[in-house]
Amino acid sequence: MTATKVKIKSPSRYGRSRPAALAAGLSRAGAVAVVVAVVGLLPWLSGRDPALTVLRGRSAEQEATPEALAAVREQLGLDAGPLTLLGRWLGGILRGDLGASWVSGRPVLPDLLRATGVSLTLMGFAALVALVVTAALTAPALTAAVRGRQRRSGGAAAAALTALPEFLLASVLLLAGAVALRAFPPYGWDSAHHAVLPALALGLPAGGLIGMLLADAVSRVAGEPWTVTWATAGAGRARTVAALLRRALPGLIPQIALVLIGLTGGAVAVERVFAVPGLGRVTLGAAQTQDLPVLQGGVLILLALGVIAGIAAELLRRAVLGPALRAASLPVAAHTPAPHRGLWITAGAALAVLTALIAAGLAGDPYTADRGRLAAPSWDLPFGADASGRDLLARLGHGAALTIGAAVLLCAACLLLGLLIGLLPRTATGPLEVANAAPPVLAGLLVAAVTGPAAGAAAVAVLLVGWAPLAAHTVTLVAEARARPHVAILPVLGVGPARALWRHIVPTILGPLTRHAVLRVPGIALALAALGFLGLGPQPPTPDWGLVLSEGMPYVERAPWTVLGPCLSLVALSVLAVTASALRRAR
């Protein structure tokens, strides 16, 4: 009997076939092209006459006569049509020319570069704060790992730091550090002293999240067999700590990239609160004044920062893993220690506060202004009244019902969209990466430029990016389901791909995917509140939580209770979102 030679085709360097890599590359190119085209066509997608917008931006008193509008169109070349002007705009980008502002007439690029420098400086200070917080939160887990123990993850300190979104923490720091203590300037960007509160507002949540993730990862790594071997061999503490971090970090680098990308979205709110002349504040102002050339340039730079962060994270992940990634020789992580009972207690307390708030607030009238302007808290008005004399407790209660109800509907839509897109992993690569690189605030700026600020616009903005985590989870669950023996044998039994997908794979992933979606409801509600705070969501007199907080900010020094009630409500919602996320990771 002669031996039969079997030629085995070696996989690509990272386990992906050339057709898959080609499909992923085409998906990325298509997604980027669509985003760039949408940004370039904003003047026409908005449904408003660009000439009228320019005329109003230059002079609100000038009458919009046909002759005046024609002169503007001729001056800007608007009669050439959207596709021709899109080509000119793209050509200008290649030449380093983003056009001129419709409001000031100044070149867009120099002003945006100056604003970008301010934002990058602020993000640098925020990164230092995040690094310090991360080190403090990770130190107990590293100490326990060096001593051969696994520490319970999900500490209360990390959850507390992560619980406050940037726009809310900025408001709290302004109230405490600038108004109550008068230790820091409330507004401006004239010295390093002005950067303290904005950097804390951006860096504390980022450091809390990264620290919590890294501490959890170190706790898992501490149970791997190699750690026992190293301890038996007498490896030094410094070397062991370095090895633990190198083993724990690669899986977290994509999450860390998302945190860094989130800084670009968070900077919009923080720069608005503290009047920092950065890219986020400039772009937000352009969206509110419909200065579309400035908005286009700002959105492109924000997207570029997100894409660069994502690419750098992937390169760093591969560099850190090194040969282990190519050889597929990573050890299997040990079981994660169960979350501390305090997480369940914290989640229950936050849910109880929200339930009590809604129950008490729904009994009042959120619209009638009969309580006295800026009335102080009392038995009759537990949270006081706003600048229009409306009951703040009633507004918060009704706002909770609206915000959380909208979040539930959006969660269901994100679940459906994430499931459908996640079932096409090669095609979804580009849209998924673009959605991950675009914070809800950035999507809100684009949608508001097209439709104008409204509750529907905020919902669409959150939906545009909210499906991405669920789609990524779907891709992972489908890959795991296909690897199970009873699914792998289906083609041999004559079961077609479509039937195998819908009859055997989708039913098995719906459970964990739905639980993931439900736990994202508080986060989606926070995203809606953030857009309302920035003026990109519901408009007055809607009792939206973010809008209620924004309306109280001008009176924070005279009547701090106008922001205390919204802050308390949003803190409870934030704590619920963070603890739900931590409990999900521990499942």
Coordinates of C-alpha atoms in Angstrom, one line a residue:
M1 CA 0.0 0.0 0.0
T2 CA 1.4 3.3 -1.0
A3 CA 1.2 6.3 1.3
T4 CA -1.1 9.1 0.1
K5 CA 0.3 12.5 0.5
V6 CA -2.2 15.0 1.8
K7 CA -1.3 18.7 1.2
I8 CA -2.6 20.8 4.1
K9 CA -3.2 24.4 3.3
S10 CA -1.7 26.6 6.0
P11 CA -3.9 29.3 7.4
S12 CA -3.0 32.9 7.1
R13 CA -0.9 34.6 9.7
Y14 CA -3.8 35.4 12.0
G15 CA -6.2 32.6 11.0
R16 CA -8.2 34.5 8.4
S17 CA -8.5 33.4 4.7
R18 CA -7.8 35.8 1.9
P19 CA -11.4 36.0 0.8
A20 CA -12.5 36.9 4.3
A21 CA -9.7 39.5 4.6
L22 CA -10.8 40.9 1.2
A23 CA -14.5 41.1 2.2
A24 CA -13.5 42.8 5.4
G25 CA -11.4 45.3 3.6
L26 CA -14.2 46.1 1.1
S27 CA -16.6 46.5 4.0
R28 CA -14.3 49.0 5.7
A29 CA -13.8 51.0 2.5
G30 CA -17.5 51.0 1.8
A31 CA -18.4 52.2 5.3
V32 CA -15.8 55.0 5.3
A33 CA -17.0 56.1 1.8
V34 CA -20.6 56.2 3.0
V35 CA -19.7 58.3 6.1
V36 CA -17.6 60.7 4.1
A37 CA -20.3 61.1 1.5
V38 CA -22.9 61.8 4.2
V39 CA -20.7 64.4 5.8
G40 CA -20.0 66.0 2.5
L41 CA -23.7 66.1 1.5
L42 CA -24.9 67.6 4.8
P43 CA -25.9 70.9 3.2
W44 CA -28.4 69.1 1.0
L45 CA -29.4 66.3 3.3
S46 CA -30.6 68.9 5.8
G47 CA -33.6 69.7 3.6
R48 CA -32.9 73.5 4.0
D49 CA -31.7 75.8 1.3
P50 CA -27.9 76.2 1.9
A51 CA -28.1 79.7 0.5
L52 CA -30.7 80.7 3.1
T53 CA -28.6 79.2 5.9
V54 CA -25.5 81.2 4.7
L55 CA -27.6 84.4 4.4
R56 CA -29.0 83.9 7.9
G57 CA -25.6 83.1 9.3
R58 CA -24.1 86.3 7.9
S59 CA -26.9 88.7 8.8
A60 CA -30.1 87.8 10.6
E61 CA -31.6 91.2 9.5
Q62 CA -31.1 90.9 5.8
E63 CA -34.2 90.0 3.9
A64 CA -34.0 86.6 2.1
T65 CA -35.0 88.0 -1.3
P66 CA -34.6 85.8 -4.5
E67 CA -31.8 88.2 -5.6
A68 CA -29.9 87.9 -2.3
L69 CA -30.2 84.1 -2.3
A70 CA -29.1 83.9 -6.0
A71 CA -26.0 86.0 -5.1
V72 CA -25.1 83.6 -2.3
R73 CA -25.5 80.6 -4.6
E74 CA -23.3 82.2 -7.2
Q75 CA -20.7 83.2 -4.7
L76 CA -20.4 79.7 -3.2
G77 CA -21.0 77.8 -6.4
L78 CA -24.1 76.1 -5.0
D79 CA -25.8 75.9 -8.4
A80 CA -23.4 73.2 -9.5
G81 CA -25.4 70.6 -7.7
P82 CA -24.7 68.3 -4.7
L83 CA -22.5 65.7 -6.5
T84 CA -20.3 68.3 -8.2
L85 CA -19.8 70.2 -4.9
L86 CA -19.2 66.9 -3.1
G87 CA -16.3 66.3 -5.5
R88 CA -15.0 69.8 -4.9
W89 CA -15.2 69.3 -1.2
L90 CA -13.3 66.0 -1.4
G91 CA -10.7 67.7 -3.6
G92 CA -10.4 70.4 -1.1
I93 CA -9.7 67.9 1.7
L94 CA -6.9 66.4 -0.4
R95 CA -5.4 69.9 -0.7
G96 CA -5.9 70.6 3.0
D97 CA -8.7 73.0 2.4
L98 CA -12.0 72.5 4.3
G99 CA -13.6 75.6 3.0
A100 CA -14.8 78.8 4.8
S101 CA -17.2 79.2 7.6
W102 CA -20.7 80.2 6.6
V103 CA -21.0 82.4 9.6
S104 CA -17.7 84.2 10.0
G105 CA -16.3 83.7 6.5
R106 CA -12.9 82.5 8.0
P107 CA -11.1 79.5 6.7
V108 CA -12.3 76.4 8.6
L109 CA -9.1 74.4 8.9
P110 CA -6.9 76.8 10.9
D111 CA -9.6 77.3 13.5
L112 CA -10.3 73.6 13.8
L113 CA -6.6 72.7 14.1
R114 CA -6.3 75.2 17.0
A115 CA -9.4 73.7 18.6
T116 CA -8.1 70.2 18.1
G117 CA -4.9 71.2 19.9
V118 CA -6.9 72.3 22.9
S119 CA -8.9 69.1 22.9
L120 CA -5.8 66.9 22.6
T121 CA -4.2 68.8 25.5
L122 CA -7.3 68.2 27.6
M123 CA -7.4 64.6 26.6
G124 CA -3.7 64.2 27.5
F125 CA -4.4 65.6 31.0
A126 CA -7.5 63.3 31.2
A127 CA -5.3 60.3 30.2
L128 CA -2.9 61.1 33.1
V129 CA -5.9 61.1 35.5
A130 CA -7.2 57.9 34.0
L131 CA -3.7 56.3 34.4
V132 CA -3.5 57.2 38.1
V133 CA -7.0 55.9 38.8
T134 CA -6.4 52.7 36.8
A135 CA -3.2 52.0 38.8
A136 CA -5.0 52.6 42.1
L137 CA -7.8 50.2 41.2
T138 CA -5.6 47.5 39.8
A139 CA -3.1 47.4 42.6
P140 CA -5.2 45.3 45.0
A141 CA -5.8 42.6 42.3
L142 CA -2.1 42.6 41.4
T143 CA -1.1 42.2 45.1
A144 CA -3.5 39.3 45.5
A145 CA -2.3 37.7 42.3
V146 CA 1.4 37.9 43.3
R147 CA 0.5 36.2 46.6
G148 CA -1.2 33.4 44.8
R149 CA -4.9 34.4 45.4
Q150 CA -7.8 35.5 43.2
R151 CA -9.5 38.6 44.3
R152 CA -13.2 39.2 43.9
S153 CA -13.8 41.6 41.1
G154 CA -16.2 44.5 40.7
G155 CA -15.2 46.7 43.6
A156 CA -17.5 49.5 44.8
A157 CA -14.8 52.2 44.2
A158 CA -14.5 51.3 40.5
A159 CA -18.2 51.1 40.1
A160 CA -18.7 54.5 41.7
L161 CA -16.0 56.2 39.5
T162 CA -17.4 54.6 36.4
A163 CA -21.0 55.4 37.2
L164 CA -20.8 59.1 36.5
P165 CA -20.9 60.0 32.7
E166 CA -18.8 62.9 31.7
F167 CA -21.5 65.4 31.2
L168 CA -22.9 64.6 34.7
L169 CA -19.6 64.5 36.4
A170 CA -18.6 67.9 34.8
S171 CA -21.8 69.4 36.3
V172 CA -21.1 67.9 39.7
L173 CA -17.5 69.1 39.7
L174 CA -18.5 72.6 38.6
L175 CA -21.0 72.7 41.4
A176 CA -18.6 71.4 44.1
G177 CA -15.2 72.6 43.0
A178 CA -16.0 76.0 41.4
V179 CA -19.3 77.1 43.1
A180 CA -19.2 75.6 46.6
L181 CA -15.5 75.5 47.3
R182 CA -14.4 78.2 44.9
A183 CA -11.1 76.3 44.5
F184 CA -11.0 76.3 40.7
P185 CA -12.1 78.6 37.9
P186 CA -15.5 77.6 36.5
Y187 CA -14.9 78.5 32.9
G188 CA -12.1 79.2 30.4
W189 CA -8.8 77.9 29.2
D190 CA -6.1 80.3 30.3
S191 CA -3.9 78.2 32.5
A192 CA -3.2 74.7 33.8
H193 CA -5.5 75.6 36.7
H194 CA -8.4 75.8 34.2
A195 CA -7.7 72.2 33.1
V196 CA -8.1 70.5 36.5
L197 CA -11.9 70.1 36.6
P198 CA -12.3 69.3 32.9
A199 CA -9.5 66.7 33.1
L200 CA -11.1 65.1 36.2
A201 CA -14.5 65.0 34.5
L202 CA -13.0 63.1 31.5
G203 CA -10.4 61.1 33.3
L204 CA -12.2 59.7 36.4
P205 CA -14.9 57.7 34.5
A206 CA -12.3 56.5 31.9
G207 CA -9.9 55.4 34.7
G208 CA -12.7 53.8 36.6
L209 CA -13.8 51.7 33.7
I210 CA -10.3 50.7 32.6
G211 CA -9.3 50.0 36.2
M212 CA -12.3 47.8 36.7
L213 CA -11.7 45.9 33.5
L214 CA -8.0 45.4 34.2
A215 CA -8.6 44.3 37.8
D216 CA -11.1 41.7 36.5
A217 CA -8.7 40.5 33.9
V218 CA -5.8 40.2 36.4
S219 CA -8.1 38.2 38.7
R220 CA -8.8 35.8 35.9
V221 CA -5.2 35.5 34.9
A222 CA -4.2 34.8 38.5
G223 CA -5.9 31.4 38.3
E224 CA -4.0 30.2 35.2
P225 CA -1.5 27.3 35.8
W226 CA 1.6 29.3 34.8
T227 CA 1.2 31.6 37.7
V228 CA 1.6 28.7 40.1
T229 CA 4.7 27.5 38.2
W230 CA 6.3 31.0 38.4
A231 CA 5.6 31.2 42.1
T232 CA 7.1 27.8 42.7
A233 CA 10.2 28.8 40.7
G234 CA 10.7 31.9 42.8
A235 CA 10.0 34.5 40.2
G236 CA 10.4 38.1 41.5
R237 CA 7.4 40.3 42.2
A238 CA 8.3 42.9 39.6
R239 CA 8.7 40.2 36.9
T240 CA 5.4 38.5 37.9
V241 CA 3.5 41.8 37.9
A242 CA 4.9 42.6 34.4
A243 CA 3.9 39.1 33.1
L244 CA 0.4 39.4 34.6
L245 CA -0.2 42.8 33.0
R246 CA 1.2 41.6 29.6
R247 CA -1.2 38.6 29.8
A248 CA -4.2 40.6 30.9
L249 CA -3.9 43.7 28.7
P250 CA -4.2 42.3 25.1
G251 CA -7.8 41.3 25.5
L252 CA -8.7 44.7 27.0
I253 CA -6.9 46.8 24.4
P254 CA -10.0 47.0 22.1
Q255 CA -12.1 48.1 25.2
I256 CA -9.4 50.6 26.2
A257 CA -9.6 52.0 22.6
L258 CA -13.3 52.4 23.0
V259 CA -12.7 54.3 26.2
L260 CA -10.3 56.6 24.4
I261 CA -12.7 57.0 21.5
G262 CA -15.3 57.9 24.1
L263 CA -13.1 60.7 25.3
T264 CA -13.8 62.5 22.0
G265 CA -17.6 62.3 22.6
G266 CA -17.2 63.1 26.3
A267 CA -15.1 66.1 25.5
V268 CA -18.1 67.7 23.7
A269 CA -20.1 67.9 26.9
V270 CA -17.2 68.7 29.2
E271 CA -16.0 71.5 26.9
R272 CA -19.5 72.9 26.8
V273 CA -19.9 72.9 30.6
F274 CA -16.5 74.6 31.3
A275 CA -16.5 76.8 28.1
V276 CA -13.2 75.2 26.9
P277 CA -12.5 76.3 23.3
G278 CA -11.9 72.8 22.0
L279 CA -12.9 70.8 19.0
G280 CA -16.0 69.4 20.7
R281 CA -17.4 72.8 21.7
V282 CA -16.6 74.3 18.3
T283 CA -18.4 71.4 16.5
L284 CA -21.4 71.6 18.8
G285 CA -21.7 75.3 18.2
A286 CA -21.5 74.7 14.4
A287 CA -24.3 72.2 14.7
Q288 CA -26.5 74.6 16.6
T289 CA -25.9 77.5 14.2
Q290 CA -26.0 75.3 11.1
D291 CA -22.5 76.4 10.1
L292 CA -22.1 73.2 8.1
P293 CA -18.5 73.7 6.7
V294 CA -17.3 73.9 10.3
L295 CA -19.5 71.0 11.3
Q296 CA -18.2 68.9 8.4
G297 CA -14.6 69.5 9.3
G298 CA -15.1 68.9 13.0
V299 CA -16.9 65.6 12.4
L300 CA -14.2 64.4 10.1
I301 CA -11.5 65.2 12.6
L302 CA -13.5 63.5 15.5
L303 CA -14.0 60.4 13.3
A304 CA -10.3 60.4 12.3
L305 CA -9.3 60.4 16.0
G306 CA -11.6 57.5 16.7
V307 CA -10.3 55.5 13.7
I308 CA -6.7 56.2 14.7
A309 CA -7.3 55.0 18.2
G310 CA -8.9 51.8 17.0
I311 CA -6.0 51.0 14.6
A312 CA -3.4 51.8 17.2
A313 CA -5.2 49.5 19.7
E314 CA -5.2 46.6 17.3
L315 CA -1.5 47.1 16.4
L316 CA -0.6 47.3 20.1
R317 CA -2.6 44.2 20.9
R318 CA -0.7 42.2 18.3
A319 CA 2.6 43.6 19.4
V320 CA 2.0 42.8 23.1
L321 CA 0.9 39.2 22.3
G322 CA 3.7 38.6 19.9
P323 CA 4.5 35.0 19.1
A324 CA 1.6 33.6 21.2
L325 CA -1.0 35.1 18.9
R326 CA 0.6 33.6 15.8
A327 CA 1.2 30.2 17.4
A328 CA -2.3 30.0 19.0
S329 CA -0.6 29.1 22.3
L330 CA -2.4 31.4 24.8
P331 CA -3.4 29.6 28.0
V332 CA -7.0 29.2 28.9
A333 CA -8.2 31.8 31.5
A334 CA -9.5 30.5 34.8
H335 CA -13.1 31.0 36.0
T336 CA -13.7 34.5 37.1
P337 CA -14.4 34.9 40.8
A338 CA -18.0 35.6 41.6
P339 CA -19.0 39.3 41.9
H340 CA -19.1 40.7 45.3
R341 CA -22.5 40.7 47.0
G342 CA -22.2 44.5 47.2
L343 CA -22.8 44.8 43.5
W344 CA -26.2 43.2 43.8
I345 CA -27.1 45.5 46.8
T346 CA -25.9 48.6 44.9
A347 CA -27.9 47.7 41.8
G348 CA -31.0 47.0 44.0
A349 CA -30.6 50.3 45.8
A350 CA -30.2 52.3 42.5
L351 CA -33.3 50.6 41.1
A352 CA -35.3 51.4 44.3
V353 CA -34.3 55.1 44.0
L354 CA -35.4 55.2 40.4
T355 CA -38.7 53.5 41.2
A356 CA -39.5 55.8 44.1
L357 CA -38.6 58.8 42.0
I358 CA -40.9 57.8 39.2
A359 CA -43.7 56.9 41.5
A360 CA -43.5 60.2 43.4
G361 CA -43.0 62.4 40.3
L362 CA -45.8 61.0 38.2
A363 CA -48.3 62.4 40.7
G364 CA -47.3 66.0 39.9
D365 CA -47.7 68.3 36.9
P366 CA -44.4 68.7 35.0
Y367 CA -45.6 71.6 32.8
T368 CA -47.6 74.1 34.9
A369 CA -45.5 77.0 36.1
D370 CA -47.2 77.9 39.3
R371 CA -44.6 77.1 42.0
G372 CA -42.6 80.3 42.0
R373 CA -39.5 81.0 40.1
L374 CA -36.5 79.0 41.5
A375 CA -38.5 78.1 44.6
A376 CA -36.3 76.4 47.3
P377 CA -36.9 72.7 48.3
S378 CA -39.7 72.2 50.8
W379 CA -42.0 69.5 52.0
D380 CA -44.3 70.4 49.1
L381 CA -41.4 70.7 46.6
P382 CA -38.8 68.1 47.6
F383 CA -36.5 69.1 44.7
G384 CA -37.6 72.7 44.5
A385 CA -38.8 74.5 41.3
D386 CA -36.9 75.5 38.1
A387 CA -36.5 78.9 36.6
S388 CA -40.0 78.8 35.1
G389 CA -41.6 77.8 38.4
R390 CA -42.3 74.1 37.5
D391 CA -42.1 71.3 40.0
L392 CA -38.7 69.6 39.5
L393 CA -39.7 66.3 41.1
A394 CA -42.7 66.1 38.7
R395 CA -40.5 66.9 35.7
L396 CA -37.9 64.3 36.8
G397 CA -40.6 61.6 37.4
H398 CA -42.3 62.2 34.0
G399 CA -38.9 62.5 32.4
A400 CA -37.8 59.1 33.8
A401 CA -40.9 57.5 32.2
L402 CA -40.2 59.1 28.9
T403 CA -36.4 58.5 28.9
I404 CA -36.5 54.9 30.1
G405 CA -39.5 54.1 27.9
A406 CA -37.6 55.4 24.9
A407 CA -34.5 53.5 26.0
V408 CA -36.5 50.2 26.1
L409 CA -37.9 50.7 22.6
L410 CA -34.4 51.6 21.3
C411 CA -32.9 48.6 23.1
A412 CA -35.3 46.3 21.2
A413 CA -34.4 48.0 17.9
C414 CA -30.7 47.7 18.6
L415 CA -31.2 44.0 19.5
L416 CA -32.9 43.3 16.1
L417 CA -30.4 45.4 14.1
G418 CA -27.4 43.9 16.0
L419 CA -28.6 40.4 15.4
L420 CA -29.2 40.9 11.7
I421 CA -25.9 42.6 11.1
G422 CA -24.0 40.3 13.3
L423 CA -25.1 37.3 11.2
L424 CA -23.1 38.7 8.3
P425 CA -19.7 39.1 10.0
R426 CA -17.6 39.8 6.8
T427 CA -20.0 42.4 5.5
A428 CA -20.5 44.0 9.0
T429 CA -16.8 44.6 9.6
G430 CA -16.7 48.1 8.2
P431 CA -20.0 49.4 9.7
L432 CA -19.2 47.8 13.0
E433 CA -15.8 49.6 13.2
V434 CA -17.3 52.9 12.1
A435 CA -20.1 52.7 14.6
N436 CA -17.6 51.8 17.4
A437 CA -15.5 54.9 16.4
A438 CA -18.5 57.2 16.6
P439 CA -19.8 58.1 20.1
P440 CA -23.5 58.9 20.4
V441 CA -22.7 62.6 20.6
L442 CA -21.0 62.5 17.2
A443 CA -24.0 60.7 15.7
G444 CA -26.3 63.2 17.4
L445 CA -24.4 66.1 15.7
L446 CA -24.9 64.6 12.3
V447 CA -28.5 63.7 12.8
A448 CA -29.3 67.1 14.3
A449 CA -27.7 68.7 11.2
V450 CA -30.1 66.8 9.0
T451 CA -33.3 66.8 10.9
G452 CA -32.8 69.5 13.6
P453 CA -32.7 68.9 17.3
A454 CA -35.6 66.7 18.5
A455 CA -36.5 63.6 20.5
G456 CA -36.7 61.5 17.3
A457 CA -33.2 62.8 16.2
A458 CA -31.7 61.7 19.5
A459 CA -33.3 58.3 19.2
V460 CA -32.0 57.8 15.7
A461 CA -28.5 58.9 16.8
V462 CA -28.4 56.4 19.6
L463 CA -29.7 53.7 17.3
L464 CA -27.0 54.4 14.7
V465 CA -24.3 53.4 17.1
G466 CA -26.1 51.4 19.8
W467 CA -26.4 48.2 17.7
A468 CA -22.6 47.8 17.4
P469 CA -21.9 46.1 20.8
L470 CA -24.8 43.7 20.2
A471 CA -23.6 42.9 16.7
A472 CA -20.1 42.2 18.0
H473 CA -21.6 39.9 20.6
T474 CA -23.7 38.2 17.9
V475 CA -20.6 37.4 15.9
T476 CA -18.9 35.9 18.9
L477 CA -21.9 33.8 19.9
V478 CA -22.5 32.5 16.3
A479 CA -18.8 31.5 16.1
E480 CA -19.1 29.5 19.3
A481 CA -22.4 27.9 18.2
R482 CA -21.0 26.8 14.9
A483 CA -18.1 25.1 16.8
R484 CA -20.5 22.8 18.8
P485 CA -20.5 19.2 17.6
H486 CA -24.3 19.0 17.0
V487 CA -24.1 22.1 14.7
A488 CA -20.9 21.1 13.0
I489 CA -22.4 17.7 11.9
L490 CA -25.5 19.4 10.3
P491 CA -24.0 19.7 6.8
V492 CA -23.3 16.0 6.8
L493 CA -26.9 15.3 7.6
G494 CA -28.0 17.3 4.6
V495 CA -29.1 20.5 6.6
G496 CA -28.6 23.6 4.5
P497 CA -26.9 26.8 5.7
A498 CA -30.1 28.8 6.0
R499 CA -31.9 26.2 8.0
A500 CA -29.0 25.5 10.2
L501 CA -28.7 29.2 11.0
W502 CA -32.4 29.9 11.8
R503 CA -33.3 26.6 13.3
H504 CA -30.2 25.6 15.3
I505 CA -28.0 28.7 15.8
V506 CA -30.2 31.7 16.2
P507 CA -32.4 30.1 18.9
T508 CA -29.4 29.2 21.0
I509 CA -27.9 32.8 20.9
L510 CA -31.1 34.7 21.5
G511 CA -31.1 34.1 25.3
P512 CA -27.6 35.5 26.1
L513 CA -28.0 38.3 23.4
T514 CA -31.4 39.4 24.9
R515 CA -29.9 39.5 28.4
H516 CA -27.1 41.6 27.1
A517 CA -29.5 44.0 25.4
V518 CA -31.7 44.3 28.6
L519 CA -28.6 45.3 30.6
R520 CA -27.8 48.0 28.1
V521 CA -31.1 49.9 28.8
P522 CA -29.7 52.2 31.5
G523 CA -26.7 53.0 29.2
I524 CA -29.0 53.9 26.3
A525 CA -31.1 56.1 28.6
L526 CA -27.9 57.9 29.7
A527 CA -26.9 58.4 26.0
L528 CA -30.4 60.0 25.4
A529 CA -29.9 62.2 28.5
A530 CA -26.5 63.3 27.2
L531 CA -27.9 64.4 23.9
G532 CA -30.7 66.2 25.7
F533 CA -28.2 68.0 27.9
L534 CA -26.3 69.2 24.8
G535 CA -29.5 70.5 23.1
L536 CA -29.4 67.8 20.5
G537 CA -32.5 65.9 21.8
P538 CA -35.9 66.8 23.0
Q539 CA -36.7 70.5 23.1
P540 CA -38.4 72.6 25.9
P541 CA -40.8 72.1 27.6
T542 CA -40.2 68.3 27.4
P543 CA -39.1 67.0 30.9
D544 CA -36.1 65.2 29.5
W545 CA -33.5 64.5 32.2
G546 CA -30.6 65.9 30.3
L547 CA -32.6 68.9 29.2
V548 CA -33.7 69.6 32.8
L549 CA -30.1 69.5 34.0
S550 CA -29.0 71.8 31.2
E551 CA -31.8 74.3 32.0
G552 CA -30.6 74.4 35.6
M553 CA -26.9 75.0 34.8
P554 CA -27.2 78.8 34.4
Y555 CA -28.7 79.1 37.9
V556 CA -26.3 76.7 39.6
E557 CA -24.7 79.5 41.8
R558 CA -28.0 81.1 42.9
A559 CA -30.2 78.0 43.1
P560 CA -28.0 74.8 43.2
W561 CA -31.1 72.6 43.8
T562 CA -32.0 73.1 40.1
V563 CA -29.2 70.7 39.3
L564 CA -29.1 68.5 42.5
G565 CA -32.3 66.7 41.6
P566 CA -31.3 65.9 38.0
C567 CA -27.8 64.9 39.2
L568 CA -29.3 62.5 41.8
S569 CA -31.5 60.9 39.3
L570 CA -28.8 60.5 36.7
V571 CA -26.4 59.1 39.3
A572 CA -28.9 56.4 40.3
L573 CA -29.4 55.6 36.6
S574 CA -25.6 55.5 36.0
V575 CA -24.9 53.3 39.0
L576 CA -27.6 50.9 37.7
A577 CA -26.0 50.9 34.3
V578 CA -22.5 50.2 35.6
T579 CA -23.5 47.5 38.1
A580 CA -25.6 45.7 35.5
S581 CA -22.6 45.7 33.1
A582 CA -20.3 44.4 35.9
L583 CA -22.8 41.6 36.7
R584 CA -23.1 40.7 33.1
R585 CA -19.3 40.3 32.8
A586 CA -19.3 38.0 35.8
R587 CA -21.9 35.6 34.4

